Amino acid sequence: MRIRLEDVTVKFKDRRNPKNEVIAVNHVNLEVPESKLICLLGPSGCGKSTALYAISGLQELTGGKIYFGDRDVTKLDTQERKIGLVFQNYSLYPHMTVSQNIAFPLKNAKWKRKDIEDRIQEVARIVQISELLERKPAQLSGGQQQRVAIARALAKNPEILLLDEPLSNLDAKLRRSTREEIRRIQKTTGITTIFVTHDQEEAMTISDEIVIMEDGRFVQQGLPQEVYEQPANLFVAGFIGSPTMNFFDGRFEDGAVMVGNYRVAAHSGASGAVTVGVRPESVRLKEDGLRVKVEIVELLGRERVCRLRTETGELLTMITDIDTLVEEDTQISVGFSPGKVYLFEAESGEALARI
Amino acid sequence: MNDNSFKKAIPYLIPAIIVLTVFTFYPLFNAFVQSFNRLPNPDNYELSLKTYQWLFKDTTFLTAVKNTLVYSLVTVPISIAISLMIAALLTSINRLRVFFQTVYFLPYVTSAVAVAFTWGYLFNADYGLINQIMHNVFNLPKIPWLRSPDYAMSAVMIFGIWRSLAFNVLILTTGMLSIDPQYYKAARVDGANNATTFFKITLPLLAPVVSYVFTIGLINAFKVFTEVYALIGSSARVYKANTMVFYIFDQLWVYKDYSLASAAAIILLLIILVLTAFSRWLSAKTDYMN
Ligand SMILES: Nc1ncnc2c1ncn2[C@@H]1O[C@H](COP(=O)(O)OP(=O)(O)OP(=O)(O)O)[C@@H](O)[C@H]1O
Ligand SMILES: [Mg+2]
């Protein structure tokens, strides 16, 4: 099922000061193609959950419209939207067994007993919890609870699956395996999925497309590689990628971009201040480049992560391969790989060019 | 517990042991011995089972036991059912909730005797509001609520239900408010209507609280006395509204028969012990985490 958001807005009254309004979701537009998994990515408090609840129907809109396929569902109640929702903390009913949890939406939909039993077995197989059906949620590990929550969400054959930070309670290893699991389930069922997360690595690996959210607005939507390589603004550039992109206060001078005394590259037709961004892997050793002091070198298997400090005191990160020898407490000179330097408008942070 | 930690614990336990011995174990033991004393006066002892035989032949006591049982088994479930409804309504409103919560809790902090005075007016045979409504609206005969063996106990039970609402509503409302709202969101997504949500989500999650309220309510109901004495007065026996504690009170202060009073108290204690055991079993059963 295709999902379309048109100018959707959700406002809350500020709890402490009712005269103020919090705009949790601010005039957003979105198009999710059929059978795709898209990630809603943004920092804590940017309105991801609110946006997801708006799509689920749990949250009323202040303005705008939501379409599933060609149908306007803006005024529809949650249970009529045919969605499955997995909550941030799973919200499994603690007094029911796993199979009762999965059966609950089916009983409410007045399914026949036999059909319910068959369906429980079926979804349990998909998420691989067949041997856990008689347990209570308290007797399950985080990863198992999470799969039960997905099973409950999938039971009613929803047309859309909404997941609110489903992996945030898991440890790193379990996160990785469960996220592959979710991807597998999504691929086998072909269900259109929106996955909320604040973890950019998670978003990069799991999704067909990423939507990046900042302060209630959708700032960029694109393929994972696209948002990585062509960030729309400073916020996206800084949010995507780990370690994060390095930023410098640069300037246009004599038809070139300068950072300190380092002439980064030729660039004509502009003047004044500019923010220069470069990813750690695009920083490399170069004579006559930016003079920096090596503060810390971390060896991470195949690569070295070096923390450097410029003469003006700015910190930057460089990733080099293991064979490039960089030693702590030495002075070196670095440059930026051509074609990998991002320019942002100094004032607004909008992306200008990549040089 | 190993020997060493037990030794270390002793100094901390001593004050509690002393207090319990003086104020709980000794009086209990004393009442126990007294209940086997054939003579009514505690200064002369003649131990026998006679007191218990008299007790179980005393129709006043048997009426008191019957009244207490009926009172407990009627008022506790009804009060909890009404309290659940009120709590559900209270939790569903946002504005003025604290105000209404306070209103419902007021009877708990006001003295039973004072409130019983007001209820005495309500139950008054001639000008009481209850009879006025029954007579004028439903055209029913006027009932001498507080002065009739047929109705006095009913009046006490109505008053008792009303009095116990305050505590029950408070505890149940607090219990309901502490249920994670996420479960209700999940229930909405799962297509549960209001009734299903209440019976399949709220009530099971509230079960430990309900079982607590039920136990406390039952124990209090078995000890009912103030409600009877304040509403009906010392003639409760005449109007067949006496209860077990009322019987004990009568034996102590009117008939000065300490042995009979002690025996009745021991019976009441046994009933309450059984109830407590039952409640432990109940709360273990309603603990949904296991
Ligand atoms: N019911 C509410 N009443 C008032 N303000 C709210 C309400 N729900 C959310 N907000 C506010 O809306 C903003 C967005 O909240 P939301 O929960 O959608 O963020 P989020 O991106 O999901 O954050 P997190 O990653 O921490 O879960 C926050 O500033 C929050 O305080
Ligand atoms: Mg959230």
XYZ file of C-alpha atoms and ligand atoms in Angstrom:
677
model
C 0.000 0.000 0.000
C 1.361 3.391 -1.024
C 1.434 6.075 1.676
C 1.167 9.777 0.972
C 1.350 12.639 3.465
C 0.165 16.029 2.307
C 1.116 19.074 4.341
C 0.666 17.155 7.607
C 0.931 19.196 10.802
C 0.578 18.164 14.450
C 0.632 20.758 17.192
C 0.554 20.170 20.936
C -0.119 22.519 23.780
C 3.013 22.926 25.809
C 2.442 20.954 29.009
C 4.032 23.546 31.264
C 2.811 26.634 29.491
C -0.551 26.029 27.759
C -0.329 29.305 25.874
C 2.647 28.013 23.932
C 2.401 25.518 21.134
C 4.823 22.750 20.293
C 4.815 22.006 16.588
C 5.836 18.359 16.666
C 5.232 17.781 12.957
C 5.518 20.829 10.753
C 3.858 20.833 7.295
C 5.463 17.663 6.031
C 5.014 15.911 2.700
C 5.991 12.331 2.085
C 5.536 9.639 -0.490
C 6.257 6.020 0.417
C 6.156 3.655 -2.569
C 4.402 0.288 -2.339
C 6.341 -2.542 -0.638
C 9.267 -0.350 0.342
C 10.855 0.076 3.724
C 11.629 3.644 4.584
C 13.328 4.950 7.666
C 12.278 8.052 9.523
C 15.555 9.227 10.958
C 16.169 12.088 13.324
C 17.441 13.064 16.736
C 15.415 12.562 19.920
C 12.419 14.864 20.195
C 12.270 15.824 16.515
C 8.756 14.405 16.134
C 9.348 10.934 14.704
C 6.946 9.121 17.006
C 4.332 11.808 16.543
C 4.608 11.497 12.762
C 4.278 7.715 13.031
C 1.287 7.972 15.356
C -0.285 10.423 12.918
C 0.035 7.848 10.142
C -1.333 5.132 12.454
C -4.360 7.231 13.392
C -3.527 7.286 17.095
C -2.672 10.966 16.764
C -5.129 13.450 15.304
C -3.785 15.910 12.772
C -3.872 19.647 13.268
C -3.756 20.037 9.506
C -3.058 18.183 6.271
C -4.136 14.900 4.752
C -2.963 11.299 4.719
C -3.643 8.887 1.866
C -3.204 5.124 1.799
C -3.206 4.271 -1.898
C -5.822 6.629 -3.311
C -7.969 6.540 -0.193
C -8.059 9.542 2.119
C -7.656 8.053 5.621
C -7.223 11.340 7.485
C -10.503 10.950 9.368
C -10.368 7.161 9.734
C -10.003 5.550 13.127
C -6.882 3.515 13.859
C -8.528 0.114 13.597
C -9.963 0.917 10.176
C -6.594 1.825 8.719
C -5.308 -1.749 8.475
C -1.966 -0.944 9.985
C 0.301 -2.896 12.289
C 2.215 -0.896 14.848
C 5.198 -1.940 16.940
C 5.767 0.389 19.843
C 9.073 1.699 21.112
C 8.771 -0.498 24.226
C 6.749 -3.253 22.460
C 3.717 -2.865 24.778
C 2.997 -6.572 24.857
C 0.121 -7.270 27.221
C 1.939 -8.687 30.260
C -0.968 -10.808 31.477
C -1.411 -12.634 28.199
C 0.732 -15.390 26.767
C 2.494 -14.865 23.459
C -0.263 -16.621 21.561
C -2.964 -14.635 23.397
C -1.132 -11.447 22.516
C -1.093 -12.394 18.866
C -4.712 -13.541 18.988
C -6.002 -10.338 20.605
C -6.354 -8.244 17.420
C -7.858 -11.238 15.622
C -10.462 -11.850 18.332
C -11.409 -8.193 18.203
C -11.841 -8.524 14.450
C -14.160 -11.478 15.161
C -12.054 -14.061 13.349
C -13.116 -17.692 13.668
C -11.300 -19.763 16.284
C -9.773 -22.117 13.781
C -8.547 -19.261 11.593
C -7.012 -17.563 14.621
C -5.115 -20.717 15.560
C -3.846 -21.184 12.017
C -2.802 -17.563 11.769
C -0.905 -17.688 15.085
C 1.095 -20.658 13.810
C 1.731 -18.877 10.529
C 3.053 -15.582 11.930
C 4.947 -17.421 14.651
C 6.772 -19.263 11.892
C 7.548 -16.056 10.026
C 9.144 -14.395 13.047
C 10.482 -17.702 14.426
C 8.803 -17.800 17.815
C 6.867 -21.057 17.421
C 8.360 -22.564 20.559
C 7.578 -19.500 22.697
C 3.812 -19.350 22.205
C 2.845 -20.370 25.742
C 5.227 -18.008 27.522
C 4.360 -14.697 29.129
C 6.219 -11.595 27.891
C 8.165 -11.356 31.162
C 9.739 -14.726 30.372
C 11.144 -13.533 27.049
C 14.372 -11.787 26.138
C 14.249 -8.329 24.568
C 14.810 -9.708 21.100
C 12.096 -12.315 21.527
C 9.621 -9.731 22.825
C 10.398 -7.624 19.836
C 9.631 -10.483 17.465
C 6.384 -11.176 19.315
C 5.449 -7.519 18.918
C 6.075 -7.810 15.185
C 4.035 -11.009 15.064
C 1.117 -9.276 16.792
C 1.393 -6.370 14.380
C 1.490 -8.695 11.356
C -1.301 -11.014 12.536
C -4.203 -9.038 11.112
C -2.586 -8.942 7.658
C -2.037 -5.194 7.782
C -1.291 -3.317 4.617
C 1.214 -1.105 6.379
C 3.707 -1.852 9.140
C 4.858 0.950 11.418
C 7.820 0.426 13.734
C 8.787 2.944 16.405
C 12.452 2.525 17.340
C 11.934 -1.209 17.692
C 15.587 -1.973 18.347
C 16.389 0.689 20.892
C 16.147 -1.692 23.868
C 18.500 -4.306 22.457
C 22.227 -4.726 22.820
C 24.478 -4.079 19.855
C 24.749 -7.656 18.641
C 21.060 -8.409 18.958
C 20.305 -5.126 17.213
C 22.227 -6.153 14.174
C 20.659 -9.595 13.907
C 17.121 -8.363 14.609
C 17.399 -5.594 12.098
C 18.356 -8.137 9.440
C 15.402 -10.175 10.642
C 13.035 -7.243 10.189
C 14.395 -6.672 6.722
C 13.869 -10.335 5.884
C 10.306 -10.322 7.203
C 9.549 -7.136 5.312
C 10.937 -8.571 2.085
C 9.053 -11.879 2.431
C 5.740 -10.208 3.240
C 6.223 -7.290 0.872
C 4.523 -5.015 3.366
C 5.025 -1.264 3.085
C 6.987 -0.331 6.185
C 7.957 2.833 8.004
C 10.743 2.355 10.494
C 11.529 5.076 13.010
C 15.039 5.330 14.390
C 17.560 7.829 15.645
C 20.447 5.551 14.714
C 21.824 6.555 11.349
C 23.769 3.344 10.867
C 20.581 1.349 11.396
C 18.786 3.540 8.870
C 21.582 3.249 6.310
C 21.634 -0.540 6.405
C 17.971 -1.439 6.585
C 16.080 0.965 4.382
C 15.173 1.448 0.766
C 14.871 5.151 1.407
C 15.649 7.463 4.290
C 13.658 10.471 5.414
C 15.598 12.765 7.672
C 13.699 14.768 10.219
C 14.754 17.868 12.071
C 12.540 19.871 14.415
C 9.299 18.546 12.994
C 10.256 19.020 9.360
C 11.358 16.464 6.762
C 14.605 17.902 5.499
C 15.618 15.267 2.982
C 14.345 12.058 1.460
C 16.467 9.757 -0.658
C 18.347 6.500 -1.072
C 20.780 5.824 1.787
C 23.774 6.432 -0.458
C 22.140 9.580 -1.802
C 21.688 11.236 1.582
C 25.211 10.211 2.454
C 26.748 11.602 -0.698
C 24.465 14.542 -1.330
C 23.267 15.877 2.012
C 20.747 18.662 1.512
C 22.086 20.760 4.332
C 24.508 20.997 7.197
C 22.185 19.140 9.587
C 21.902 16.079 7.352
C 25.620 16.150 6.602
C 26.404 16.178 10.295
C 23.795 13.604 11.230
C 24.616 10.952 8.639
C 27.952 9.195 8.777
C 30.114 7.938 11.594
C 32.496 9.356 12.616
C 30.734 12.558 11.695
C 31.713 14.914 8.906
C 34.325 17.569 9.686
C 33.244 21.182 9.301
C 35.398 24.285 8.833
C 34.717 27.973 8.581
C 36.018 28.642 5.077
C 35.876 31.513 2.604
C 35.842 32.175 -1.113
C 38.971 33.999 -2.170
C 40.500 34.641 -5.582
C 38.320 32.028 -7.281
C 39.091 29.349 -4.764
C 37.813 27.901 -1.493
C 40.175 28.496 1.387
C 40.328 26.921 4.841
C 42.913 28.888 6.792
C 45.883 29.073 4.471
C 44.959 25.862 2.710
C 43.642 26.327 -0.795
C 41.092 23.513 -0.986
C 40.040 23.806 -4.605
C 39.216 26.265 -7.310
C 35.667 27.547 -7.228
C 34.620 30.643 -9.041
C 31.660 32.937 -8.900
C 31.214 33.515 -5.192
C 32.706 35.454 -2.355
C 32.543 35.687 1.400
C 32.113 33.055 4.071
C 31.259 29.401 3.464
C 31.063 26.279 5.594
C 33.292 23.527 4.304
C 32.476 19.916 5.107
C 34.607 16.874 4.521
C 34.128 13.292 5.680
C 36.913 11.645 7.705
C 37.671 9.172 4.939
C 38.195 12.049 2.492
C 40.921 13.603 4.591
C 44.374 12.410 3.565
C 48.007 13.317 3.945
C 49.084 16.058 1.575
C 52.039 18.391 1.400
C 51.245 22.113 1.500
C 47.852 21.326 2.954
C 46.297 22.202 6.295
C 48.849 22.029 9.084
C 47.571 19.939 11.954
C 48.807 18.274 15.098
C 48.023 14.572 15.631
C 46.423 14.174 19.041
C 45.078 10.636 19.159
C 45.428 7.678 16.830
C 43.066 4.735 17.220
C 43.807 1.487 15.448
C 40.593 -0.153 14.334
C 41.639 -3.288 12.495
C 41.737 -2.220 8.898
C 41.999 1.494 9.513
C 43.402 4.243 11.650
C 41.107 6.879 13.101
C 43.130 10.009 13.797
C 41.969 13.014 15.825
C 43.733 16.094 14.549
C 43.801 19.713 15.644
C 44.359 22.644 13.326
C 46.501 25.612 14.226
C 43.337 27.611 14.869
C 42.205 24.971 17.350
C 39.531 23.178 15.311
C 39.214 19.422 15.754
C 38.970 17.102 12.815
C 38.899 13.373 12.236
C 40.814 11.519 9.563
C 40.475 7.865 8.625
C 43.420 6.348 6.783
C 44.274 2.781 5.906
C 46.469 0.843 8.287
C 49.593 1.148 6.123
C 49.678 4.924 6.270
C 51.857 5.678 9.218
C 50.573 8.505 11.418
C 52.035 8.976 14.869
C 50.646 10.795 17.850
C 52.150 14.156 18.828
C 53.563 14.883 15.425
C 52.870 17.707 13.017
C 51.462 16.680 9.670
C 49.825 18.332 6.726
C 46.491 17.106 5.351
C 44.330 17.816 2.332
C 40.833 16.924 1.149
C 40.077 14.487 -1.678
C 38.888 16.326 -4.788
C 35.197 15.876 -5.478
C 34.518 15.003 -1.839
C 34.381 18.459 -0.347
C 30.943 19.841 0.526
C 30.152 23.529 0.569
C 27.284 24.872 2.664
C 25.878 28.355 2.869
C 27.388 29.809 6.031
C 24.110 31.392 7.187
C 21.372 28.892 6.347
C 23.397 25.694 6.147
C 21.888 24.825 2.741
C 24.112 22.710 0.525
C 25.787 24.751 -2.227
C 28.086 22.459 -4.139
C 30.412 19.515 -4.013
C 33.902 20.171 -5.299
C 19.806 -16.961 56.690
C 23.073 -18.200 58.166
C 23.886 -18.079 61.880
C 26.107 -15.086 61.669
C 23.667 -12.759 59.932
C 20.961 -13.890 62.346
C 23.115 -12.822 65.288
C 23.735 -9.487 63.641
C 20.017 -9.036 63.079
C 19.049 -9.625 66.716
C 19.789 -6.105 68.065
C 17.667 -4.628 65.272
C 14.819 -7.026 65.945
C 14.635 -6.563 69.713
C 12.617 -3.290 69.764
C 10.062 -4.738 67.365
C 9.883 -7.968 69.347
C 9.285 -6.075 72.593
C 6.557 -3.896 71.090
C 4.881 -6.884 69.459
C 5.061 -8.914 72.661
C 3.565 -6.232 74.856
C 0.880 -5.001 72.501
C 0.054 -7.975 70.307
C 1.187 -11.391 71.504
C 0.395 -10.942 75.176
C -3.187 -9.649 74.695
C -3.740 -12.337 72.099
C -2.496 -15.037 74.407
C -4.534 -13.593 77.221
C -7.710 -13.567 75.147
C -6.981 -17.121 74.050
C -6.680 -18.352 77.632
C -9.660 -16.282 78.728
C -11.816 -17.782 76.003
C -11.473 -21.157 77.737
C -12.415 -19.733 81.128
C -15.817 -21.022 82.250
C -16.207 -18.100 84.626
C -17.004 -14.667 83.238
C -14.593 -12.877 85.520
C -10.955 -12.830 84.373
C -9.667 -13.016 87.960
C -10.920 -16.574 88.504
C -9.883 -19.323 86.194
C -11.639 -22.570 85.478
C -10.571 -23.783 82.082
C -13.055 -25.729 79.969
C -14.631 -25.827 76.527
C -17.939 -24.619 77.942
C -17.625 -21.017 76.672
C -17.419 -22.210 73.091
C -20.410 -24.459 73.601
C -22.444 -21.558 74.987
C -21.228 -19.314 72.240
C -22.438 -21.605 69.474
C -25.789 -22.039 71.185
C -26.271 -18.300 71.642
C -28.729 -17.244 68.922
C -27.572 -13.636 69.264
C -24.056 -14.739 68.371
C -25.300 -16.862 65.493
C -27.298 -13.911 64.168
C -24.199 -11.767 64.536
C -22.127 -14.289 62.547
C -24.801 -14.512 59.881
C -25.086 -10.717 59.693
C -21.331 -10.341 59.454
C -21.097 -12.912 56.666
C -23.957 -11.353 54.719
C -22.559 -7.876 55.280
C -19.092 -8.894 54.049
C -20.172 -10.947 51.072
C -22.680 -8.319 49.911
C -20.967 -5.001 50.588
C -17.428 -5.871 49.460
C -18.195 -7.056 45.910
C -20.839 -4.375 45.368
C -18.562 -1.650 46.681
C -15.701 -2.825 44.455
C -17.957 -3.021 41.411
C -19.257 0.513 41.994
C -15.749 1.758 42.778
C -14.431 0.272 39.546
C -17.101 2.123 37.603
C -16.370 5.392 39.375
C -12.615 4.902 38.965
C -13.043 4.167 35.262
C -15.095 7.349 34.854
C -12.634 9.371 36.922
C -9.646 8.229 34.917
C -11.394 8.985 31.642
C -11.751 12.679 32.454
C -8.836 15.072 32.413
C -10.288 18.295 33.719
C -11.413 18.412 37.346
C -10.198 14.891 37.987
C -8.297 15.929 41.086
C -11.393 17.791 42.284
C -13.665 14.767 41.902
C -11.040 12.486 43.378
C -10.991 14.682 46.454
C -14.781 14.707 46.641
C -14.856 10.921 46.544
C -12.163 10.675 49.170
C -13.822 13.051 51.651
C -15.995 10.399 53.356
C -12.823 8.548 54.251
C -11.374 11.386 56.265
C -14.618 12.461 57.909
C -15.691 10.711 61.082
C -18.069 7.801 60.622
C -20.171 8.968 63.540
C -20.692 12.409 62.047
C -21.557 11.017 58.643
C -23.848 8.423 60.174
C -25.785 11.278 61.710
C -26.501 12.641 58.228
C -27.381 9.198 56.947
C -29.708 8.867 59.896
C -31.649 11.773 58.424
C -31.606 10.249 54.971
C -32.991 6.987 56.356
C -35.583 8.679 58.571
C -38.934 6.942 58.186
C -41.054 10.073 57.882
C -39.060 12.871 56.363
C -35.900 11.056 55.162
C -34.884 11.716 51.571
C -34.781 8.016 50.725
C -38.343 7.378 51.782
C -39.511 10.621 50.182
C -38.122 9.499 46.842
C -39.421 5.965 47.233
C -42.811 7.222 48.189
C -43.254 10.238 45.958
C -41.489 9.049 42.830
C -42.005 5.283 42.853
C -45.119 5.244 44.999
C -43.646 2.641 47.351
C -44.588 2.396 51.028
C -42.431 4.212 53.553
C -39.951 1.947 55.324
C -38.806 2.391 58.936
C -35.203 1.715 57.837
C -33.431 2.064 61.146
C -36.189 0.797 63.396
C -37.115 -2.544 61.897
C -35.489 -5.979 62.126
C -36.274 -6.481 58.437
C -34.483 -3.395 57.135
C -31.904 -2.220 59.677
C -29.181 -4.511 58.299
C -29.914 -3.347 54.749
C -29.536 0.251 55.872
C -26.223 -0.611 57.518
C -25.042 -2.297 54.328
C -26.013 0.669 52.146
C -24.172 2.968 54.527
C -21.215 0.558 54.638
C -20.974 0.393 50.861
C -21.045 4.160 50.649
C -18.352 4.484 53.316
C -16.018 1.977 51.746
C -16.295 3.599 48.302
C -13.881 6.361 49.275
C -10.914 4.129 49.963
C -11.659 1.761 47.087
C -12.103 4.553 44.556
C -8.869 6.174 45.652
C -6.820 2.998 45.402
C -8.430 1.811 42.169
C -8.107 5.224 40.508
C -4.449 5.370 41.435
C -4.029 1.823 40.161
C -5.727 2.623 36.868
C -3.690 5.778 36.370
C -0.496 3.835 36.863
C -1.289 1.508 33.963
C 1.031 2.400 31.099
C -1.041 4.349 28.511
C 0.901 2.510 25.812
C -1.284 -0.550 26.473
C -4.353 1.481 25.584
C -2.734 2.714 22.408
C -1.859 -0.884 21.566
C -5.441 -1.922 22.296
C -6.742 0.760 19.945
C -4.436 -0.451 17.197
C -5.644 -3.979 17.911
C -9.218 -2.846 17.376
C -10.501 -3.347 20.925
C -13.713 -1.493 21.806
C -14.230 0.182 25.181
C -15.762 -2.854 26.873
C -13.069 -5.210 25.585
C -10.376 -2.773 26.648
C -11.832 -2.571 30.141
C -12.338 -6.292 30.660
C -9.320 -7.608 28.757
C -6.713 -4.938 29.485
C -7.632 -2.679 32.411
C -9.101 -5.294 34.718
C -6.372 -7.948 34.341
C -3.648 -5.336 34.728
C -5.495 -4.020 37.770
C -6.005 -7.494 39.243
C -3.304 -7.190 41.932
C -4.840 -3.891 43.062
C -8.365 -5.309 42.992
C -7.260 -8.311 45.015
C -5.625 -5.971 47.514
C -8.754 -3.838 47.808
C -10.847 -6.989 48.051
C -8.766 -8.401 50.905
C -8.616 -5.181 52.864
C -12.332 -4.678 52.262
C -13.184 -8.164 53.424
C -11.092 -7.942 56.572
C -12.594 -4.549 57.405
C -16.081 -5.852 56.678
C -15.639 -8.743 59.094
C -14.644 -6.246 61.734
C -17.621 -3.968 61.008
C -18.821 -2.158 64.105
C -18.697 1.630 63.776
C -21.203 1.630 60.920
C -23.691 -0.345 63.033
C -23.188 1.535 66.249
C -23.234 4.977 64.658
C -26.261 4.349 62.482
C -28.491 2.112 64.617
C -27.055 2.607 68.096
C -26.938 0.272 71.049
C -30.259 -1.318 70.131
C -28.812 -2.940 67.022
C -29.339 -6.339 68.612
C -33.058 -5.685 68.828
C -33.254 -4.783 65.138
C -31.189 -7.796 64.128
C -28.359 -5.611 62.902
C -25.697 -6.826 65.295
C -22.374 -8.072 63.973
C -19.548 -10.089 65.478
C -17.600 -7.125 66.798
C -20.860 -5.648 68.026
C -21.474 -8.904 69.900
C -17.982 -8.748 71.443
C -18.599 -5.140 72.436
C -21.922 -6.068 74.029
C -20.420 -8.958 75.985
C -17.592 -6.759 77.231
C -19.447 -3.592 78.174
C -23.051 -4.579 78.708
C -22.881 -8.133 80.083
C -19.318 -7.985 81.388
C -18.737 -11.548 80.229
C -15.056 -11.484 79.326
C -14.876 -15.164 78.526
C -17.639 -15.093 75.984
C -16.224 -11.906 74.477
C -12.799 -13.546 74.197
C -14.188 -16.686 72.631
C -16.063 -14.627 70.036
C -12.916 -12.616 69.388
C -10.919 -15.823 68.843
C -13.491 -17.068 66.340
C -13.296 -13.748 64.515
C -9.514 -13.961 64.540
C -9.636 -17.439 63.008
C -11.963 -16.221 60.254
C -9.646 -13.320 59.495
C -6.616 -15.619 59.458
C -8.332 -17.803 56.899
C -9.198 -14.708 54.858
C -5.607 -13.507 54.970
C -4.360 -16.867 53.774
C -6.955 -16.761 51.027
C -5.844 -13.276 50.030
C -2.207 -14.355 49.832
C -3.227 -17.149 47.550
C -5.362 -14.722 45.539
C -2.623 -12.148 45.091
C -0.145 -14.834 44.048
C -2.678 -15.953 41.468
C -3.345 -12.462 40.135
C 0.317 -11.563 39.800
C 0.437 -11.509 35.998
C 4.197 -11.226 35.857
C 4.566 -14.915 36.655
N 1.146 14.551 24.011
C 2.036 15.556 23.896
N 1.807 16.757 24.450
C 2.687 17.769 24.329
N 3.841 17.688 23.663
C 4.146 16.520 23.078
C 3.264 15.386 23.167
N 3.829 14.357 22.488
C 4.993 14.827 22.018
N 5.195 16.115 22.346
C 6.340 16.957 21.966
O 6.486 16.868 20.571
C 7.867 16.779 20.224
C 8.114 15.519 19.409
O 7.907 14.373 20.216
P 8.106 12.904 19.657
O 7.763 11.976 20.752
O 7.360 12.754 18.393
O 9.675 12.871 19.385
P 10.580 11.653 18.890
O 11.293 12.130 17.692
O 9.772 10.417 18.775
O 11.607 11.522 20.088
P 12.310 10.211 20.691
O 13.400 9.831 19.735
O 12.857 10.706 21.998
O 11.261 9.164 20.858
C 8.638 16.825 21.516
O 9.081 18.133 21.717
C 7.627 16.446 22.565
O 7.908 17.067 23.785
Mg 9.771 8.496 19.844
